[in-house]
Amino acid sequence: MTDIIEITAPIEQEGTKAVVRNWLKRIGDYVKEGDALVELETDKVTQEIPAPCDGILSEIAMEDGDDAAPGAILGRMSVESANGVAAQAAAVPLQIQPAQPATASATAYYSPAVRKAAEEYGIDPASLKGSGRDGRVTRADMDHAAETDTSHPSAPISQQAETGQTLPTAATDGKSRIVPHSAMRLSIAKHMAQSLATAPQVTAIFEADFTAIMRHRENHKERMKAQGVNLSYTAYFVAASVAAMKLVPEVNSQWHDDGLEIFADVNIGVGIALGDKGLVAPIIRQAQDLSLEVIAARLQDLTNRARSNALKGEELKGGTFTISNHGVSGSLVASPIIINQPQSAILGIGKLEKRVVVREVDGVDTIQIRPMAYVSLTIDHRSLDGHQTNAWLTEFVRVLQNWPQ
């Protein structure tokens, strides 16, 4: 007897929306309980959905690009109740009939998202060349077809006159292409626009001399490396931020219409770029209680897992302040670095480079070459004023420049 087990999207998703991104197994594959079956991308993380049991992947219900609501059926597995039958399947592959090519009369082979797009746009998916697995038509294919078909009533308004006549588009040489947005990119766009619409944002910029922390790092990095930890400059930025919060605790806050909520715990998010996918800001919790060494170790762990899509949803929630080390990609100054709402401020660190500076030695001005970087603090001007912003940055720079050896 064969039992059918449903593969479902998590009820509590780590994000506001999930999209099917990649099936890791094919129909007919024998899998064991816990094997990764499919990747779901949310606005926060990409997570692998494991097999709920041992068995055969018998159906894929949602294709690449389909929206997966909490609890949605992603696919189904066949499980033989007789002992040993499933195990034999691993050794003797099933003879699965390939899915029939999608046609106008065979809409059952299209995903729900594709069928919905077909109704919205009036486009027959059978007329399209699918970009999904085994040539299946995806929702992205349907969206692209609607956007590029300027004669179709569902084409974007920017490509049609109100009279129904088509208008010239910006790209008329046929060399442009549309790259569908990921769930993460759409979420970042929405969050950034919402942040700017919500809060009046002002940026103050200071300059910091990294000589002291560079010397300290040089003296201690080998000891830390022996413990398997990379002592990064970002660890110093986190520690110096904690010190500055002690002087100006209002920076570690959230605006409410009836008052300013100032947090006792300094939960610092650190921006980590994920290439073209976007970025995430996992949280170092209660940083005020951590040593530099522990901060460095946690940073390394979070960074490694962020880049391997292994972060947990709770590791991205509850931040009270954020650091963007944008200088690692070459920029000297970025302004404004948009606040990670509902926080009140975000720190930016520019590119570290050698500069000529004037330093007083025994009462005499001297010209020296020092490792310098611009540091900025973008604030929600509802929560903070200029004197608080400058006081915070002054203390942040002072701590870096006077780091004990």
CSV table of C-alpha atoms in Angstrom, one decimal:
chain,number,residue,atom,x,y,z
A,1,MET,CA,0.0,0.0,0.0
A,2,THR,CA,1.3,3.5,-0.9
A,3,ASP,CA,0.7,6.5,1.4
A,4,ILE,CA,0.9,10.0,0.1
A,5,ILE,CA,2.7,12.5,2.4
A,6,GLU,CA,2.4,16.2,1.7
A,7,ILE,CA,5.5,18.5,1.6
A,8,THR,CA,4.4,21.9,3.0
A,9,ALA,CA,5.8,25.3,3.6
A,10,PRO,CA,6.5,26.2,7.2
A,11,ILE,CA,3.5,27.6,9.1
A,12,GLU,CA,5.8,30.2,10.8
A,13,GLN,CA,7.9,31.5,7.9
A,14,GLU,CA,11.0,33.6,8.6
A,15,GLY,CA,9.8,36.6,6.7
A,16,THR,CA,6.7,38.2,5.3
A,17,LYS,CA,6.6,36.2,2.0
A,18,ALA,CA,8.2,33.0,0.7
A,19,VAL,CA,9.0,32.2,-2.9
A,20,VAL,CA,10.0,28.8,-4.3
A,21,ARG,CA,13.5,29.2,-5.6
A,22,ASN,CA,15.0,25.8,-6.4
A,23,TRP,CA,14.0,22.1,-6.2
A,24,LEU,CA,17.0,20.1,-5.1
A,25,LYS,CA,15.5,16.7,-6.0
A,26,ARG,CA,13.6,15.5,-9.1
A,27,ILE,CA,10.4,13.5,-9.4
A,28,GLY,CA,11.2,9.9,-8.9
A,29,ASP,CA,14.2,10.5,-6.6
A,30,TYR,CA,14.3,8.4,-3.4
A,31,VAL,CA,15.0,10.6,-0.4
A,32,LYS,CA,15.5,10.0,3.3
A,33,GLU,CA,13.8,11.9,6.1
A,34,GLY,CA,15.6,15.2,6.6
A,35,ASP,CA,17.1,15.4,3.1
A,36,ALA,CA,16.8,18.9,1.6
A,37,LEU,CA,14.1,18.9,-1.0
A,38,VAL,CA,13.5,22.5,-2.0
A,39,GLU,CA,14.7,26.0,-1.2
A,40,LEU,CA,12.3,28.7,-0.2
A,41,GLU,CA,13.4,32.4,-0.3
A,42,THR,CA,11.9,34.9,2.0
A,43,ASP,CA,12.6,38.6,2.5
A,44,LYS,CA,15.1,37.6,5.2
A,45,VAL,CA,16.7,34.2,4.6
A,46,THR,CA,16.8,31.3,2.2
A,47,GLN,CA,15.8,28.1,3.9
A,48,GLU,CA,15.8,24.4,2.8
A,49,ILE,CA,12.6,22.4,3.3
A,50,PRO,CA,13.5,18.9,4.4
A,51,ALA,CA,11.8,15.6,3.5
A,52,PRO,CA,9.2,14.8,6.1
A,53,CYS,CA,9.9,11.0,5.8
A,54,ASP,CA,11.7,8.4,3.8
A,55,GLY,CA,10.1,7.9,0.4
A,56,ILE,CA,9.9,8.9,-3.3
A,57,LEU,CA,9.3,12.5,-4.5
A,58,SER,CA,6.2,11.8,-6.6
A,59,GLU,CA,4.9,15.3,-7.3
A,60,ILE,CA,6.1,18.9,-7.5
A,61,ALA,CA,3.1,21.2,-6.9
A,62,MET,CA,5.0,24.5,-7.0
A,63,GLU,CA,7.7,25.6,-9.4
A,64,ASP,CA,10.5,28.1,-9.3
A,65,GLY,CA,9.1,31.6,-8.7
A,66,ASP,CA,5.7,30.5,-7.2
A,67,ASP,CA,4.6,32.2,-4.0
A,68,ALA,CA,4.4,29.8,-1.1
A,69,ALA,CA,2.0,30.9,1.6
A,70,PRO,CA,2.4,29.4,5.1
A,71,GLY,CA,1.3,25.8,5.0
A,72,ALA,CA,1.1,25.7,1.2
A,73,ILE,CA,1.6,22.3,-0.4
A,74,LEU,CA,4.9,22.3,-2.2
A,75,GLY,CA,4.8,18.7,-3.4
A,76,ARG,CA,4.0,15.2,-2.4
A,77,MET,CA,5.9,12.0,-1.5
A,78,SER,CA,5.0,8.4,-2.0
A,79,VAL,CA,5.7,6.1,1.0
A,80,GLU,CA,5.4,2.3,0.8
A,81,SER,CA,3.9,1.0,4.0
A,82,ALA,CA,5.4,-2.5,3.4
A,83,ASN,CA,8.8,-3.0,4.9
A,84,GLY,CA,11.7,-2.8,2.5
A,85,VAL,CA,9.8,-1.5,-0.5
A,86,ALA,CA,11.0,2.0,-0.1
A,87,ALA,CA,14.6,0.8,0.4
A,88,GLN,CA,14.4,-1.1,-2.8
A,89,ALA,CA,13.3,2.0,-4.6
A,90,ALA,CA,16.6,3.6,-3.7
A,91,ALA,CA,18.5,0.8,-5.6
A,92,VAL,CA,16.0,0.5,-8.5
A,93,PRO,CA,14.9,3.8,-9.9
A,94,LEU,CA,11.2,4.2,-10.7
A,95,GLN,CA,10.2,4.4,-14.3
A,96,ILE,CA,8.4,7.8,-14.0
A,97,GLN,CA,6.6,9.0,-17.1
A,98,PRO,CA,7.9,12.5,-17.9
A,99,ALA,CA,5.4,15.3,-17.5
A,100,GLN,CA,3.6,16.1,-20.7
A,101,PRO,CA,4.4,19.4,-22.4
A,102,ALA,CA,2.1,22.1,-21.1
A,103,THR,CA,-0.7,23.0,-23.6
A,104,ALA,CA,-3.6,25.2,-23.5
A,105,SER,CA,-5.8,22.3,-22.7
A,106,ALA,CA,-3.5,20.8,-20.0
A,107,THR,CA,-3.5,23.7,-17.5
A,108,ALA,CA,-3.1,21.1,-14.7
A,109,TYR,CA,0.6,21.0,-15.5
A,110,TYR,CA,0.9,24.8,-14.7
A,111,SER,CA,1.5,26.0,-11.2
A,112,PRO,CA,-1.2,28.1,-9.5
A,113,ALA,CA,0.9,31.3,-10.0
A,114,VAL,CA,1.1,30.6,-13.7
A,115,ARG,CA,-2.6,29.9,-14.1
A,116,LYS,CA,-3.4,33.1,-12.2
A,117,ALA,CA,-1.1,35.1,-14.5
A,118,ALA,CA,-2.7,33.6,-17.5
A,119,GLU,CA,-6.1,34.8,-16.3
A,120,GLU,CA,-4.7,38.3,-15.4
A,121,TYR,CA,-2.8,38.8,-18.7
A,122,GLY,CA,-4.9,36.8,-21.1
A,123,ILE,CA,-1.7,35.1,-22.3
A,124,ASP,CA,-1.6,31.4,-23.1
A,125,PRO,CA,1.4,29.9,-21.3
A,126,ALA,CA,1.7,27.2,-24.0
A,127,SER,CA,2.9,30.0,-26.3
A,128,LEU,CA,5.9,30.7,-24.1
A,129,LYS,CA,9.3,29.0,-23.8
A,130,GLY,CA,9.6,28.1,-20.1
A,131,SER,CA,12.7,29.0,-18.1
A,132,GLY,CA,12.0,26.6,-15.2
A,133,ARG,CA,13.1,23.0,-14.6
A,134,ASP,CA,12.5,20.8,-17.6
A,135,GLY,CA,11.2,23.8,-19.6
A,136,ARG,CA,8.3,24.5,-17.4
A,137,VAL,CA,6.7,28.0,-17.6
A,138,THR,CA,7.2,30.0,-14.4
A,139,ARG,CA,5.4,33.1,-13.1
A,140,ALA,CA,8.5,35.1,-14.0
A,141,ASP,CA,8.1,34.0,-17.6
A,142,MET,CA,4.5,35.2,-17.6
A,143,ASP,CA,5.4,38.5,-16.1
A,144,HIS,CA,8.1,39.0,-18.7
A,145,ALA,CA,5.8,38.2,-21.5
A,146,ALA,CA,3.2,40.7,-20.3
A,147,GLU,CA,5.9,43.4,-19.9
A,148,THR,CA,7.4,42.9,-23.3
A,149,ASP,CA,4.2,42.5,-25.3
A,150,THR,CA,3.4,46.2,-25.8
A,151,SER,CA,0.3,45.4,-27.9
A,152,HIS,CA,-1.3,43.5,-25.1
A,153,PRO,CA,-3.8,45.3,-22.8
A,154,SER,CA,-1.9,44.0,-19.7
A,155,ALA,CA,1.4,45.6,-20.8
A,156,PRO,CA,2.8,48.2,-18.4
A,157,ILE,CA,1.2,51.7,-18.7
A,158,SER,CA,4.6,53.2,-19.4
A,159,GLN,CA,4.5,51.3,-22.7
A,160,GLN,CA,1.0,52.3,-23.7
A,161,ALA,CA,-0.7,55.6,-24.4
A,162,GLU,CA,-4.1,56.1,-22.7
A,163,THR,CA,-5.6,55.9,-26.2
A,164,GLY,CA,-4.3,52.4,-26.5
A,165,GLN,CA,-1.5,53.3,-28.9
A,166,THR,CA,1.9,51.9,-28.0
A,167,LEU,CA,4.6,54.3,-26.8
A,168,PRO,CA,8.4,54.0,-27.5
A,169,THR,CA,10.2,52.4,-24.6
A,170,ALA,CA,13.6,53.5,-23.3
A,171,ALA,CA,15.3,50.4,-24.8
A,172,THR,CA,14.5,50.1,-28.5
A,173,ASP,CA,17.5,48.1,-29.6
A,174,GLY,CA,16.4,44.8,-28.2
A,175,LYS,CA,19.4,44.6,-25.9
A,176,SER,CA,17.7,45.1,-22.6
A,177,ARG,CA,16.6,42.3,-20.3
A,178,ILE,CA,14.4,42.0,-17.3
A,179,VAL,CA,15.8,40.2,-14.2
A,180,PRO,CA,12.9,39.2,-11.9
A,181,HIS,CA,13.3,40.6,-8.4
A,182,SER,CA,14.0,38.2,-5.6
A,183,ALA,CA,11.8,38.3,-2.5
A,184,MET,CA,14.8,39.7,-0.5
A,185,ARG,CA,15.3,42.5,-3.1
A,186,LEU,CA,11.6,43.4,-3.1
A,187,SER,CA,11.6,43.5,0.7
A,188,ILE,CA,14.7,45.6,0.9
A,189,ALA,CA,13.2,48.1,-1.6
A,190,LYS,CA,9.9,48.3,0.4
A,191,HIS,CA,11.8,48.7,3.7
A,192,MET,CA,14.1,51.4,2.4
A,193,ALA,CA,11.2,53.4,0.9
A,194,GLN,CA,9.2,53.0,4.0
A,195,SER,CA,12.1,54.2,6.2
A,196,LEU,CA,12.6,57.4,4.2
A,197,ALA,CA,8.9,58.1,4.1
A,198,THR,CA,8.6,57.5,7.9
A,199,ALA,CA,11.6,59.4,9.4
A,200,PRO,CA,13.4,62.6,8.6
A,201,GLN,CA,17.0,61.4,8.3
A,202,VAL,CA,20.1,63.5,8.8
A,203,THR,CA,23.8,62.3,8.5
A,204,ALA,CA,26.8,63.6,10.4
A,205,ILE,CA,30.3,62.6,9.3
A,206,PHE,CA,33.5,62.4,11.3
A,207,GLU,CA,37.0,61.1,10.6
A,208,ALA,CA,38.7,58.4,12.6
A,209,ASP,CA,42.4,57.4,13.0
A,210,PHE,CA,42.7,53.6,13.0
A,211,THR,CA,46.3,53.6,14.2
A,212,ALA,CA,45.5,52.3,17.7
A,213,ILE,CA,43.1,49.5,16.7
A,214,MET,CA,45.4,48.4,13.9
A,215,ARG,CA,48.3,48.0,16.4
A,216,HIS,CA,46.1,46.2,18.9
A,217,ARG,CA,44.8,43.9,16.1
A,218,GLU,CA,48.4,43.2,15.0
A,219,ASN,CA,49.4,42.3,18.5
A,220,HIS,CA,46.4,39.9,19.1
A,221,LYS,CA,45.3,38.5,15.8
A,222,GLU,CA,47.6,35.5,15.9
A,223,ARG,CA,46.4,34.5,19.4
A,224,MET,CA,42.8,34.8,18.2
A,225,LYS,CA,43.6,32.9,15.0
A,226,ALA,CA,44.9,30.0,17.1
A,227,GLN,CA,41.5,29.9,18.7
A,228,GLY,CA,39.9,29.8,15.3
A,229,VAL,CA,38.6,33.4,15.4
A,230,ASN,CA,39.4,36.2,12.9
A,231,LEU,CA,39.8,39.5,14.8
A,232,SER,CA,38.1,41.8,12.3
A,233,TYR,CA,37.9,45.6,12.5
A,234,THR,CA,34.2,45.3,12.7
A,235,ALA,CA,34.5,43.8,16.2
A,236,TYR,CA,36.2,47.0,17.3
A,237,PHE,CA,33.3,49.1,15.7
A,238,VAL,CA,30.8,47.0,17.7
A,239,ALA,CA,32.7,47.5,21.0
A,240,ALA,CA,33.2,51.2,20.3
A,241,SER,CA,29.5,51.6,19.6
A,242,VAL,CA,28.7,50.1,22.9
A,243,ALA,CA,31.0,52.6,24.6
A,244,ALA,CA,29.3,55.5,22.8
A,245,MET,CA,25.9,54.2,23.8
A,246,LYS,CA,26.9,54.6,27.5
A,247,LEU,CA,27.4,58.3,26.9
A,248,VAL,CA,24.4,58.9,24.6
A,249,PRO,CA,21.9,56.1,25.3
A,250,GLU,CA,19.2,57.9,23.3
A,251,VAL,CA,20.9,56.6,20.1
A,252,ASN,CA,19.9,53.0,21.1
A,253,SER,CA,16.2,53.8,20.8
A,254,GLN,CA,12.9,53.6,18.9
A,255,TRP,CA,10.5,56.5,18.3
A,256,HIS,CA,6.9,56.2,19.4
A,257,ASP,CA,4.3,58.9,19.0
A,258,ASP,CA,3.9,59.1,22.8
A,259,GLY,CA,7.6,58.8,23.8
A,260,LEU,CA,11.1,57.6,23.0
A,261,GLU,CA,11.8,54.0,24.0
A,262,ILE,CA,15.5,53.7,25.1
A,263,PHE,CA,16.7,50.1,25.3
A,264,ALA,CA,18.9,48.7,28.0
A,265,ASP,CA,20.3,46.0,25.8
A,266,VAL,CA,22.5,47.0,22.9
A,267,ASN,CA,21.5,44.6,20.1
A,268,ILE,CA,23.7,45.5,17.2
A,269,GLY,CA,22.9,44.3,13.6
A,270,VAL,CA,25.9,44.1,11.3
A,271,GLY,CA,25.2,44.4,7.6
A,272,ILE,CA,26.5,41.5,5.5
A,273,ALA,CA,26.4,41.7,1.7
A,274,LEU,CA,25.1,38.6,-0.1
A,275,GLY,CA,26.2,39.5,-3.6
A,276,ASP,CA,23.4,40.3,-6.0
A,277,LYS,CA,20.8,38.9,-3.7
A,278,GLY,CA,21.0,41.8,-1.3
A,279,LEU,CA,22.1,42.0,2.3
A,280,VAL,CA,21.1,40.9,5.8
A,281,ALA,CA,21.9,42.3,9.2
A,282,PRO,CA,22.2,39.5,11.8
A,283,ILE,CA,22.1,40.6,15.4
A,284,ILE,CA,24.8,40.5,18.1
A,285,ARG,CA,22.7,40.5,21.2
A,286,GLN,CA,23.5,42.2,24.5
A,287,ALA,CA,26.7,43.5,23.0
A,288,GLN,CA,27.2,45.6,26.2
A,289,ASP,CA,28.1,42.4,28.1
A,290,LEU,CA,30.6,41.0,25.6
A,291,SER,CA,34.3,41.2,25.4
A,292,LEU,CA,36.1,42.1,22.1
A,293,GLU,CA,37.1,38.4,21.7
A,294,VAL,CA,33.5,37.2,22.1
A,295,ILE,CA,32.2,39.9,19.7
A,296,ALA,CA,34.7,38.8,17.1
A,297,ALA,CA,33.8,35.1,17.4
A,298,ARG,CA,30.1,35.8,17.1
A,299,LEU,CA,30.7,38.1,14.1
A,300,GLN,CA,32.6,35.3,12.3
A,301,ASP,CA,29.9,32.7,13.0
A,302,LEU,CA,27.1,35.0,11.8
A,303,THR,CA,29.0,36.1,8.7
A,304,ASN,CA,29.8,32.5,7.7
A,305,ARG,CA,26.2,31.3,8.2
A,306,ALA,CA,24.8,34.3,6.4
A,307,ARG,CA,26.8,33.6,3.3
A,308,SER,CA,25.8,29.9,3.4
A,309,ASN,CA,22.1,30.7,3.9
A,310,ALA,CA,22.1,29.1,7.3
A,311,LEU,CA,20.9,32.0,9.5
A,312,LYS,CA,17.8,31.4,11.7
A,313,GLY,CA,15.0,33.9,11.5
A,314,GLU,CA,15.3,35.0,15.1
A,315,GLU,CA,18.9,36.0,14.4
A,316,LEU,CA,17.7,38.8,12.2
A,317,LYS,CA,15.1,40.2,14.6
A,318,GLY,CA,15.2,42.5,17.6
A,319,GLY,CA,18.1,44.8,16.6
A,320,THR,CA,18.3,48.2,18.3
A,321,PHE,CA,21.2,49.7,16.2
A,322,THR,CA,22.9,48.8,12.9
A,323,ILE,CA,26.4,49.1,11.5
A,324,SER,CA,27.1,49.3,7.8
A,325,ASN,CA,30.8,48.7,6.9
A,326,HIS,CA,30.3,49.9,3.4
A,327,GLY,CA,34.0,50.8,3.0
A,328,VAL,CA,34.9,47.2,2.4
A,329,SER,CA,33.5,47.6,-1.1
A,330,GLY,CA,35.5,50.8,-1.7
A,331,SER,CA,33.3,53.8,-0.9
A,332,LEU,CA,34.7,56.6,1.2
A,333,VAL,CA,31.3,58.1,2.3
A,334,ALA,CA,27.7,56.9,1.8
A,335,SER,CA,25.0,59.4,2.7
A,336,PRO,CA,22.4,58.8,3.9
A,337,ILE,CA,22.8,55.2,4.9
A,338,ILE,CA,19.1,54.5,5.3
A,339,ILE,CA,18.0,53.7,8.9
A,340,ASN,CA,16.9,50.2,9.6
A,341,GLN,CA,13.4,51.0,10.9
A,342,PRO,CA,12.2,51.1,13.6
A,343,GLN,CA,15.7,51.9,14.9
A,344,SER,CA,16.8,55.5,15.5
A,345,ALA,CA,20.3,55.5,14.0
A,346,ILE,CA,22.7,53.6,11.8
A,347,LEU,CA,26.5,53.8,11.7
A,348,GLY,CA,28.5,53.9,8.5
A,349,ILE,CA,32.2,53.0,8.1
A,350,GLY,CA,34.0,54.2,5.0
A,351,LYS,CA,37.1,52.8,3.3
A,352,LEU,CA,40.3,52.7,5.3
A,353,GLU,CA,43.1,54.5,3.5
A,354,LYS,CA,46.4,56.3,4.3
A,355,ARG,CA,46.0,60.0,4.4
A,356,VAL,CA,48.2,63.0,5.3
A,357,VAL,CA,47.1,64.6,8.5
A,358,VAL,CA,48.4,67.2,10.9
A,359,ARG,CA,49.3,66.1,14.4
A,360,GLU,CA,50.7,68.2,17.2
A,361,VAL,CA,53.9,66.8,18.8
A,362,ASP,CA,55.4,68.6,21.8
A,363,GLY,CA,53.5,71.8,20.8
A,364,VAL,CA,54.7,71.6,17.2
A,365,ASP,CA,52.4,70.8,14.2
A,366,THR,CA,53.7,67.9,12.3
A,367,ILE,CA,52.6,66.3,9.0
A,368,GLN,CA,52.1,62.5,9.3
A,369,ILE,CA,50.6,59.7,7.3
A,370,ARG,CA,47.9,57.9,9.2
A,371,PRO,CA,45.3,55.1,8.4
A,372,MET,CA,42.0,57.1,8.3
A,373,ALA,CA,38.4,56.4,7.6
A,374,TYR,CA,35.2,58.5,7.5
A,375,VAL,CA,32.6,57.4,10.0
A,376,SER,CA,29.0,58.6,9.8
A,377,LEU,CA,25.9,58.4,11.9
A,378,THR,CA,22.5,58.8,10.2
A,379,ILE,CA,19.8,59.6,12.7
A,380,ASP,CA,16.0,59.8,12.9
A,381,HIS,CA,15.7,63.5,13.5
A,382,ARG,CA,12.5,62.8,15.5
A,383,SER,CA,14.5,60.8,18.0
A,384,LEU,CA,17.8,62.7,18.1
A,385,ASP,CA,19.2,66.1,17.5
A,386,GLY,CA,22.6,67.3,16.2
A,387,HIS,CA,24.3,67.7,19.6
A,388,GLN,CA,23.5,64.1,20.6
A,389,THR,CA,24.6,62.8,17.2
A,390,ASN,CA,27.9,64.6,17.4
A,391,ALA,CA,28.5,63.6,21.0
A,392,TRP,CA,28.0,60.0,20.1
A,393,LEU,CA,30.4,60.1,17.1
A,394,THR,CA,32.9,62.0,19.2
A,395,GLU,CA,32.9,59.2,21.8
A,396,PHE,CA,33.0,56.5,19.2
A,397,VAL,CA,36.1,58.1,17.5
A,398,ARG,CA,37.7,58.7,20.9
A,399,VAL,CA,37.4,55.0,21.9
A,400,LEU,CA,38.9,53.9,18.6
A,401,GLN,CA,41.8,56.3,18.7
A,402,ASN,CA,42.7,55.6,22.3
A,403,TRP,CA,42.3,51.8,22.3
A,404,PRO,CA,44.5,50.3,25.0
A,405,GLN,CA,47.3,48.1,23.8
